[in-house]
XYZ file of C-alpha atoms in Angstrom:
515
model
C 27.839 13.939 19.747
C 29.891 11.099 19.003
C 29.216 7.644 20.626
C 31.875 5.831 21.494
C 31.939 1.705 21.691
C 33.225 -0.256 23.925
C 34.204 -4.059 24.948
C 35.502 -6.234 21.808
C 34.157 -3.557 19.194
C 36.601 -0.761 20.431
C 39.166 -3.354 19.815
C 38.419 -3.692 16.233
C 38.662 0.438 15.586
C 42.422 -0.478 15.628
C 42.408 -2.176 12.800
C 42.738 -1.267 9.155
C 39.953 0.154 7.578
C 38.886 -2.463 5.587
C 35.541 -2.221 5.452
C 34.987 1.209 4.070
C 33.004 2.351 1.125
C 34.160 3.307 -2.046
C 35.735 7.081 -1.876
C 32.667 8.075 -4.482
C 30.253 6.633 -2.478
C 31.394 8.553 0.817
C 31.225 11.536 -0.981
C 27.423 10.956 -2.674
C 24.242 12.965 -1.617
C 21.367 10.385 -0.793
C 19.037 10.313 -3.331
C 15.598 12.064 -2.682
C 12.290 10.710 -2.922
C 8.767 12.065 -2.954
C 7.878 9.420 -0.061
C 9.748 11.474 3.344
C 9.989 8.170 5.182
C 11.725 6.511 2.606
C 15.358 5.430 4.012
C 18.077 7.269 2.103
C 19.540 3.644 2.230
C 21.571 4.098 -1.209
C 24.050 6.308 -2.639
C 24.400 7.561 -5.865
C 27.858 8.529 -7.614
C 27.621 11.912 -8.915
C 28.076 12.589 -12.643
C 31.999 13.414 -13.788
C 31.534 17.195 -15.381
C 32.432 17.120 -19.268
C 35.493 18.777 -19.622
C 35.047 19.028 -23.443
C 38.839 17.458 -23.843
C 40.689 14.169 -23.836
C 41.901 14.668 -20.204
C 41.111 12.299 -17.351
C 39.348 14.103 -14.226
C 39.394 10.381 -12.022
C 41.361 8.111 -12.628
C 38.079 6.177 -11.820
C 36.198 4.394 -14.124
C 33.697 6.182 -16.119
C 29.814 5.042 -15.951
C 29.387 3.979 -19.020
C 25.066 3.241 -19.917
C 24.204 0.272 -21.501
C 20.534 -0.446 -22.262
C 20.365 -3.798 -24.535
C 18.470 -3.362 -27.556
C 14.806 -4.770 -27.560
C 15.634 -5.904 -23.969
C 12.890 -5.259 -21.151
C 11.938 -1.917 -19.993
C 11.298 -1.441 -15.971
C 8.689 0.948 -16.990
C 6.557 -1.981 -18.818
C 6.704 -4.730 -15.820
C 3.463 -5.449 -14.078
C 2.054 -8.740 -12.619
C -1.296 -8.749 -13.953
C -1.420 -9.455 -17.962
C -3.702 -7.964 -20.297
C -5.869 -11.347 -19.927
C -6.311 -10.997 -16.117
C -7.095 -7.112 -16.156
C -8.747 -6.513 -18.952
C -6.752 -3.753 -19.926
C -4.983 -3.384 -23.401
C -1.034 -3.668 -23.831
C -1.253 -0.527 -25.329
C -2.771 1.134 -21.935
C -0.731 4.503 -21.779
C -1.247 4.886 -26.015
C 0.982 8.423 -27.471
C 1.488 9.715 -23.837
C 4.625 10.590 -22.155
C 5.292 9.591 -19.046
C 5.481 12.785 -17.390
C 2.121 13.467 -18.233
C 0.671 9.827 -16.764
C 3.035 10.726 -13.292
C 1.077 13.551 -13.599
C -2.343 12.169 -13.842
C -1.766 9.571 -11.476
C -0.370 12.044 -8.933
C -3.860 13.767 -9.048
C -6.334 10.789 -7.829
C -6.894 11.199 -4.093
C -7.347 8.541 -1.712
C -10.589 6.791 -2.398
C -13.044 5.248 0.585
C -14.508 3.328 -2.133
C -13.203 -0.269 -2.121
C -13.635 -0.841 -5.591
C -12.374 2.083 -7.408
C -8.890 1.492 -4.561
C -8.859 -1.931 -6.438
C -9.079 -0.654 -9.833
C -6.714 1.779 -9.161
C -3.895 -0.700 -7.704
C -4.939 -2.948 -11.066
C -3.506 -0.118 -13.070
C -0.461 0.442 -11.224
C 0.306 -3.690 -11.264
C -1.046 -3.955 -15.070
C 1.515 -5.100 -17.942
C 1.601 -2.438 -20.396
C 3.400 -1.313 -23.385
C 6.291 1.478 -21.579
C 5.544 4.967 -22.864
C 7.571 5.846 -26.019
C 9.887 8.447 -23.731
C 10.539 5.594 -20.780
C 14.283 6.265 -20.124
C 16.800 4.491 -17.437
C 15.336 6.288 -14.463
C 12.704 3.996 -14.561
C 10.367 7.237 -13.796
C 6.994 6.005 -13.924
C 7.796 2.383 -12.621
C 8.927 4.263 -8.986
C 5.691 6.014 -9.739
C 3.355 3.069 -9.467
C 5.740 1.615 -6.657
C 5.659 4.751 -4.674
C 1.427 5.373 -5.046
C 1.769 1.328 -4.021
C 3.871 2.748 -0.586
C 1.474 5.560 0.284
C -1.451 3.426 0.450
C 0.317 0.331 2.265
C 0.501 -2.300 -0.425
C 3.767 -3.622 0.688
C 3.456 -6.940 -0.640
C 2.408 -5.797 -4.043
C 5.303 -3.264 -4.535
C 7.885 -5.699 -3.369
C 6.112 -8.256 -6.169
C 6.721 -5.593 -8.945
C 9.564 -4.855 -7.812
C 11.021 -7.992 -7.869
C 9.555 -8.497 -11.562
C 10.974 -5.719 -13.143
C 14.304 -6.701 -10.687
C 15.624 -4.630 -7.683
C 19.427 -3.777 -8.917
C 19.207 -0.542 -9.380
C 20.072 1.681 -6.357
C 16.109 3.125 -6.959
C 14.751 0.271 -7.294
C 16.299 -1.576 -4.563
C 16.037 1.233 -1.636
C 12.394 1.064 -2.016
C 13.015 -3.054 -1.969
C 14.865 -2.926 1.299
C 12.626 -0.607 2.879
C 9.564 -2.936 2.493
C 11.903 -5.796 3.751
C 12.905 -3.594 6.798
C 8.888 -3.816 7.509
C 8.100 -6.678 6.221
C 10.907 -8.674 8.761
C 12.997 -10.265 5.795
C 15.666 -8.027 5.768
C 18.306 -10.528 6.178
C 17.831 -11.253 2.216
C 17.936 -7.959 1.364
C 20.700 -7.610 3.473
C 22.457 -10.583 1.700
C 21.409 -8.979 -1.701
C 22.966 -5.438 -0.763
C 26.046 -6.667 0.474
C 26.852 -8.706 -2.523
C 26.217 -5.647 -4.984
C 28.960 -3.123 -4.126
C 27.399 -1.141 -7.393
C 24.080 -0.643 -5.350
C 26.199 1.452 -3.046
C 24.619 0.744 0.226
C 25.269 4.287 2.575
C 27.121 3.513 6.133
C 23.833 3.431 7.999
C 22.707 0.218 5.521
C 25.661 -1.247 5.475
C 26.398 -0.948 9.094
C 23.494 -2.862 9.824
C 23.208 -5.200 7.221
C 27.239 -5.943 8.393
C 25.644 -6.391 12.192
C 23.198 -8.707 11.281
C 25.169 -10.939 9.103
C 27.266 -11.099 12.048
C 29.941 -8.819 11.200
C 30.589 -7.117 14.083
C 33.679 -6.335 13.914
C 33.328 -4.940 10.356
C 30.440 -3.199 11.524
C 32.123 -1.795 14.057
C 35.192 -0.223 11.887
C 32.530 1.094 9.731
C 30.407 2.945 12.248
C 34.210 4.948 12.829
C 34.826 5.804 8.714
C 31.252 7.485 8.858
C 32.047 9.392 12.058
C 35.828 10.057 11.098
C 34.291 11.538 7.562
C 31.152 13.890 9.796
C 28.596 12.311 7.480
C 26.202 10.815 10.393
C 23.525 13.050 12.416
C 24.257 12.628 16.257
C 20.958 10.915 16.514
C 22.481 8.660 13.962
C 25.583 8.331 15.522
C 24.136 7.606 18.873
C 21.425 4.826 17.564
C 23.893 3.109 15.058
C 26.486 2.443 18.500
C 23.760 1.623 20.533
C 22.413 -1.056 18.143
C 26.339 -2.177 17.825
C 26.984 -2.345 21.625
C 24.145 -3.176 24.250
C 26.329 -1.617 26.897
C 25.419 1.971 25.989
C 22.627 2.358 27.771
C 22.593 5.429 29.543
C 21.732 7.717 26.468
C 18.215 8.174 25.197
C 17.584 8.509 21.625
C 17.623 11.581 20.023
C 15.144 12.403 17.265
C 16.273 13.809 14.664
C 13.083 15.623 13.166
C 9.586 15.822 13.264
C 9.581 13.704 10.243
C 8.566 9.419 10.698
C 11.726 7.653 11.243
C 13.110 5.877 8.285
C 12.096 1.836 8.156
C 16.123 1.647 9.154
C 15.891 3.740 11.821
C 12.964 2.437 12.680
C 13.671 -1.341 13.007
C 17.187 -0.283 14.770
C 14.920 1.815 17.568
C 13.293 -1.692 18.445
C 16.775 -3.565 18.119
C 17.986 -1.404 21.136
C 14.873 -2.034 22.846
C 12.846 1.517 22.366
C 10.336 0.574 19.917
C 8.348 2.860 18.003
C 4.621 2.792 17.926
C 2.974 2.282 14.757
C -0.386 3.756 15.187
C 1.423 7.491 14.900
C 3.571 6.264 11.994
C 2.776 5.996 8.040
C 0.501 3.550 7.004
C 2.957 0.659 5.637
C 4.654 0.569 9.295
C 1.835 -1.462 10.062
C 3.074 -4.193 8.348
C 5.770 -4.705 10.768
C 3.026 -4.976 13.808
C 2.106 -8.380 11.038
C 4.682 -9.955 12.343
C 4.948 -13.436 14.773
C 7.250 -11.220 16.921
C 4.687 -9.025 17.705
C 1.670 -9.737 20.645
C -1.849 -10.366 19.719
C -3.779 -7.850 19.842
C -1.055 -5.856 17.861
C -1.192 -8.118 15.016
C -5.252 -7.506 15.082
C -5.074 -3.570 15.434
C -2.289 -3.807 12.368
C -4.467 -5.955 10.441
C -7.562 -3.752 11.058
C -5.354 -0.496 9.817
C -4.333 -2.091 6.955
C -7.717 -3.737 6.072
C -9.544 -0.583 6.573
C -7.505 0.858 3.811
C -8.235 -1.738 1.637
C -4.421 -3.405 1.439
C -4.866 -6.476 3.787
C -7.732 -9.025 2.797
C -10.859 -9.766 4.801
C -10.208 -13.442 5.233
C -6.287 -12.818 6.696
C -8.088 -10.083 9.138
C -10.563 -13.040 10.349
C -7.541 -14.882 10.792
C -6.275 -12.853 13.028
C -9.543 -12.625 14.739
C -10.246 -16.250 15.375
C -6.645 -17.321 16.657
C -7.968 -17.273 20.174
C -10.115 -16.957 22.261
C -10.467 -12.940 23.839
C -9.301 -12.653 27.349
C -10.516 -8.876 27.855
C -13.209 -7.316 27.049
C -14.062 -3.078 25.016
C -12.641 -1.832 21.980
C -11.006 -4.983 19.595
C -12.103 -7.252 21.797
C -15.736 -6.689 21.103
C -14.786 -7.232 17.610
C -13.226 -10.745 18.158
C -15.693 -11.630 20.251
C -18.519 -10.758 17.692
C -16.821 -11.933 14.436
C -15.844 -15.311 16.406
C -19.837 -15.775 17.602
C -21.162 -15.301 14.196
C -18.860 -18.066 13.177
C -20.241 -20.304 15.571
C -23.482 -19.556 14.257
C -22.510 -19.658 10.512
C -21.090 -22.586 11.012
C -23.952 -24.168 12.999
C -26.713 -22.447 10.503
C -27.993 -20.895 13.603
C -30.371 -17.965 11.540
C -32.663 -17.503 15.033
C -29.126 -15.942 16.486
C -27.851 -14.173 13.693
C -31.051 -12.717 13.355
C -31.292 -11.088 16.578
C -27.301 -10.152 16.494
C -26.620 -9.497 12.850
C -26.791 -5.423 14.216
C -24.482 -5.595 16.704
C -21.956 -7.178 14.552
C -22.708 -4.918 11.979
C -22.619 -2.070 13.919
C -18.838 -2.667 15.920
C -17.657 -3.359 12.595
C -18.972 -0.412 10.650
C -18.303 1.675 13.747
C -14.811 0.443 13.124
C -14.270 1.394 9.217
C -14.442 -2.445 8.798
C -17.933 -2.414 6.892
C -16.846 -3.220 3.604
C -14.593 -6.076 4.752
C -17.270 -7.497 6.953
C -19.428 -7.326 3.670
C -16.489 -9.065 1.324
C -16.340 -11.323 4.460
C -20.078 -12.056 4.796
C -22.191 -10.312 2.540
C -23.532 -13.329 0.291
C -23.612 -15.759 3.030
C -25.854 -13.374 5.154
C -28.074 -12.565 2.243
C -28.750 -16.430 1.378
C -29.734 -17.025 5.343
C -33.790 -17.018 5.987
C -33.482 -13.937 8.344
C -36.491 -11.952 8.710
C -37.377 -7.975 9.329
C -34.576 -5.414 10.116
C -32.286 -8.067 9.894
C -33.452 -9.508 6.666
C -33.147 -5.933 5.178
C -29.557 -4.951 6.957
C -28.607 -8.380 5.465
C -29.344 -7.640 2.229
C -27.851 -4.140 2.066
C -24.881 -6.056 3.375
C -24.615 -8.559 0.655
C -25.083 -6.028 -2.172
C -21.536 -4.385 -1.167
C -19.678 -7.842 -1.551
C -18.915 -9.010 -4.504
C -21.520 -10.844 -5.275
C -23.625 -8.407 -5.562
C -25.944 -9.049 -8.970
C -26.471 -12.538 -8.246
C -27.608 -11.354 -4.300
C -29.704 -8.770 -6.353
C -31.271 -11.198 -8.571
C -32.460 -13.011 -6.083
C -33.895 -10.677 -3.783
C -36.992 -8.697 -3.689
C -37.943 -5.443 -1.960
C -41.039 -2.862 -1.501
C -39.017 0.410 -0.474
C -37.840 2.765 -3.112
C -34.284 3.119 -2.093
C -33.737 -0.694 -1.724
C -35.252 -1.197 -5.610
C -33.091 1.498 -6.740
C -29.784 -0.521 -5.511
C -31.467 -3.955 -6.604
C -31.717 -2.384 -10.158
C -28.556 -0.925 -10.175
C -26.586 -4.165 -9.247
C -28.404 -6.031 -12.163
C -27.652 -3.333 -14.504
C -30.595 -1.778 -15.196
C -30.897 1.125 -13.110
C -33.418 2.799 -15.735
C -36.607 0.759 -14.748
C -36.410 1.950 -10.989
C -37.542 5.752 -9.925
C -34.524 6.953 -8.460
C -35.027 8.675 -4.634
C -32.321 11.260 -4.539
C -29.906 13.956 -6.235
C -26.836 11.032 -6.060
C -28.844 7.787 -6.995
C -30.620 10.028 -10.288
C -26.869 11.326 -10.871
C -25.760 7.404 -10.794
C -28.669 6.715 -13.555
C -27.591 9.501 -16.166
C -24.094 7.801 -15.953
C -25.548 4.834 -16.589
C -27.828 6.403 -19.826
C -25.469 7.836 -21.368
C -24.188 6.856 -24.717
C -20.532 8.155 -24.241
C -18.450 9.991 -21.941
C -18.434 13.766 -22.468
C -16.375 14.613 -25.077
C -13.640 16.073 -23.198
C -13.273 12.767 -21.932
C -14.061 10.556 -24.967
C -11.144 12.495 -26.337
C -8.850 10.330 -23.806
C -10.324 6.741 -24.867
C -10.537 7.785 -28.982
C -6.345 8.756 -28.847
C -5.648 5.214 -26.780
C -5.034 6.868 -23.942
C -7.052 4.332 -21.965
C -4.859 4.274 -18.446
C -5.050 8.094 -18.375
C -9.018 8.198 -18.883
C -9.260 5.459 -15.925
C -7.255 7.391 -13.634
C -9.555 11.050 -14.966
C -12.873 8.225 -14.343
C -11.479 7.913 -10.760
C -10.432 11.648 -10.019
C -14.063 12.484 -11.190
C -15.626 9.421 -9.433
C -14.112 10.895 -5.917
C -14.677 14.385 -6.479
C -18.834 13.410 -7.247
C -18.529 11.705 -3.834
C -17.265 15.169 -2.479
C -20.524 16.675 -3.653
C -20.275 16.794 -7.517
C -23.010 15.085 -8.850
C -21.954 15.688 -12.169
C -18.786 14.390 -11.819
C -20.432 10.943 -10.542
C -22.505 10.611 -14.101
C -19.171 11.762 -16.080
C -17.188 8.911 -14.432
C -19.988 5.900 -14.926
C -20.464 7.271 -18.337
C -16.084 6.813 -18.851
C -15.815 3.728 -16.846
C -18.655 1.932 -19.203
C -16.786 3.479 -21.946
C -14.043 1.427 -21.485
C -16.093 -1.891 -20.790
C -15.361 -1.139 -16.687
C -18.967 -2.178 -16.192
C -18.753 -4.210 -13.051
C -16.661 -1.315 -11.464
C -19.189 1.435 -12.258
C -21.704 -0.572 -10.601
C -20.095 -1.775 -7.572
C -18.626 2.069 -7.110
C -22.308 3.650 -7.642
C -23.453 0.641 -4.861
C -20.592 1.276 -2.644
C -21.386 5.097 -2.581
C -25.369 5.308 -2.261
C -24.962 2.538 0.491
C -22.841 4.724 2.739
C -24.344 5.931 5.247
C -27.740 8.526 5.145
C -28.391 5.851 2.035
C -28.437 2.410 3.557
């Protein structure tokens, strides 16, 4: 179905048609992606066959490749150095990068907070590109992309600004995380001044509409219909988002598949927003924002915080902008996380000592633990709190991270609760060790050397490789592969990761049927 616009815009259909794409560009398949919610916001020209003679097929231009000699490679940009992370330059050594797509393509989603930090380390990390790196920037949209699926907007539109959005890859990914991050007008500014991005009608419909363009807009919306190259639900949402006055049409969805961040932010241009709760993580970012209503912003932040992408102190932000005017499910939250910091603030121990479980328990209830213990954890452990509370306060502090120095100076009679003490200092060994996971978590920590199937990684200079095999094995111990848990401390120490193999070994025998 084709919609049909009305007013001043059907005016402008009259006109000549200006504003049209190049003919190449009409013509060009959207690129695919591995992500399915990805907008396929850019167009690609398609390769001119080789003849094998001297005769002109176009009299278009030829693409013609340039890649300067000992200029940057996309595949080496990153935004922590070698000095921050501790990583070499060298991280990827003699492998090719279809084999480190590979590896990284095999770690699964990780509960543990610290191994999902070491993990987006190696994807920001400045390294050497692999000797293969070519102009399809292959294992850059790797890292970007793994950045995507777990909701680290902010960090994929950093590296992706560092290594520089002008390709049509590169920058589809880049106007994507504008489109949720609410600064698409830049993006929009950025696309429209690079015809060579090739921006496909929907993009440059709306990126025409909301520089103002209407008109232009307008003409454009009638190429793409005149040429069949729009979906109806396309069609319909494009002219609705053009001209308020057709309104008697719902949307129509076009799959079962998320909408595109495009289709997405036009949905709640023409006033039929889209929840976010049912939608990929990174949508939440667009709940973030000051157009959005409170408790929104707090059930966004919570999402995206759970998962490890959205830090504890911007979460308690959101928490303590107001004061709670209902009561049941986030509220109870708020209202707990803003007492406590009355009584933090006040050095009220009597209080927290009697609520310290409640709190504990909405947040844990929640998923929030672990940012209620980044939050919290060495604050509570310092207070003068005394029985269950003393003990839940401790347990809490050893998952922040400060967790040696709460573990030097802290004391305890049970066997489970010297076991973690030990561990966090380092010295797991001198404590008897209660259970199947906390004696698996000792042998990792006794061992000399990773097994040499995995030593085999480090000795070749594969070092980003064996971290992302230390985290595959790490997660699969978790599952119930004890073996795999010793394996992985024994490779993470291997490669002077000490502080992560503790805090991972503390993060898992403190979930819960531990501590």
């Amino acid at each position: 179905m084709q919609a049909k616009l009305t007013g001043v815009l059907a005016g402008a259909l009259a006109g000549v048609l200006a504003a049209t794409l190049p003919v190449w560009a009409q013509e060009a398949e959207a690129p695919l992606s591995a992500i399915d919610w990805l907008s396929d916001s850019i167009a690609t020209p398609p390769e001119t066959p080789d003849t094998g003679g001297d005769v002109a097929t176009s009299a278009t231009p030829g693409a013609i490749d340039v890649t300067p000699l000992g200029g940057p490679i996309a595949d080496a940009a990153g935004l922590l150095p070698p000095s921050a992370t501790g990583l070499p330059r060298d991280l990827w050594g003699p492998a090719g990068t279809e084999d480190i797509v590979a590896a990284l393509d095999a770690v699964p989603e990780t509960p543990l907070p610290s191994l999902r930090n070491l993990l987006i380390t190696l994807l920001l990390a400045e390294a050497n590109a692999p000797s293969d790196s070519g102009k399809d920037d292959r294992l850059l949209l790797a890292r970007v992309d793994r950045l995507l699926e777990t909701g680290a907007l902010d960090r994929a539109a950093a590296l992706l600004e560092r290594a520089g959005a002008e390709t049509p890859e590169r920058f589809r990914r880049y106007f994507d995380i504008a489109l949720l991050q609410g600064t698409e007008t830049e993006a929009c500014e950025r696309m429209l001044a690079r015809p060579d991005i090739s921006p496909t009608y929907p993009a440059r419909i709306f990126c025409l509409a909301r520089g103002g363009d209407w008109q232009a807009a307008a003409v454009t919306l009638e190429t793409a219909n005149s040429l069949g190259i729009l979906s109806p639900a396309e069609d319909l949402l494009l002219a609705r988002f053009l001209d308020s006055e057709i309104i008697d049409e719902g949307l129509i969805a076009p799959d079962n598949r998320p909408p595109s961040p495009l289709m997405f932010r036009m949905s709640e241009a023409v006033g039929e927003p889209i929840p976010t709760t049912t939608l990929p993580l990174p949508y939440a970012w667009a709940d973030l924002r000051d157009t959005r209503g409170w408790k929104a912003q707090i059930e966004a932040g919570e999402r995206l915080a759970r998962h490890g992408v959205l830090s504890g102190n911007r979460l308690v932000g959101h928490y303590l902008r107001q004061r709670p005017s209902a009561s049941g499910g986030v509220w109870e939250r708020v209202a707990a996380i803003q007492q406590l910091q009355v009584d933090l603030a006040e050095g009220n121990a009597e209080k927290i000592d009697r609520d310290l479980s409640s709190v504990w328990i909405e947040m844990r209830d929640a998923g929030l633990h672990h940012v209620f213990a980044a939050q919290y954890g060495k604050e509570l452990a310092a207070l003068p709190l005394s029985g269950p509370a003393a003990t839940l306060a401790l347990r809490i502090g050893l998952r922040s991270p400060a967790y040696e120095e709460v573990a030097l100076a802290a004391r305890a009679e049970d066997v489970q609760l010297r076991f973690l003490l030990a561990l966090a200092r380092g010295v797991p060994e001198t404590a008897v060790a209660p259970g199947t996971m906390s004696l698996s978590v000792r042998q990792g920590f006794a061992a000399d050397a990773p097994p040499p199937a995995l030593q085999r990684y480090v000795a070749s200079g594969r070092v980003g490789e064996a971290i992302l095999k230390a985290l595959t094995l790490f997660n699969e111990g978790a599952a119930g592969d004890p073996d795999g848990i010793s394996d992985a401390i024994a490779l993470l120490r291997s490669l002077g990761l000490e502080s992560t193999a503790r805090r991972a070994a503390l993060e898992l025998l403190l979930q819960e049927g531990y501590g």
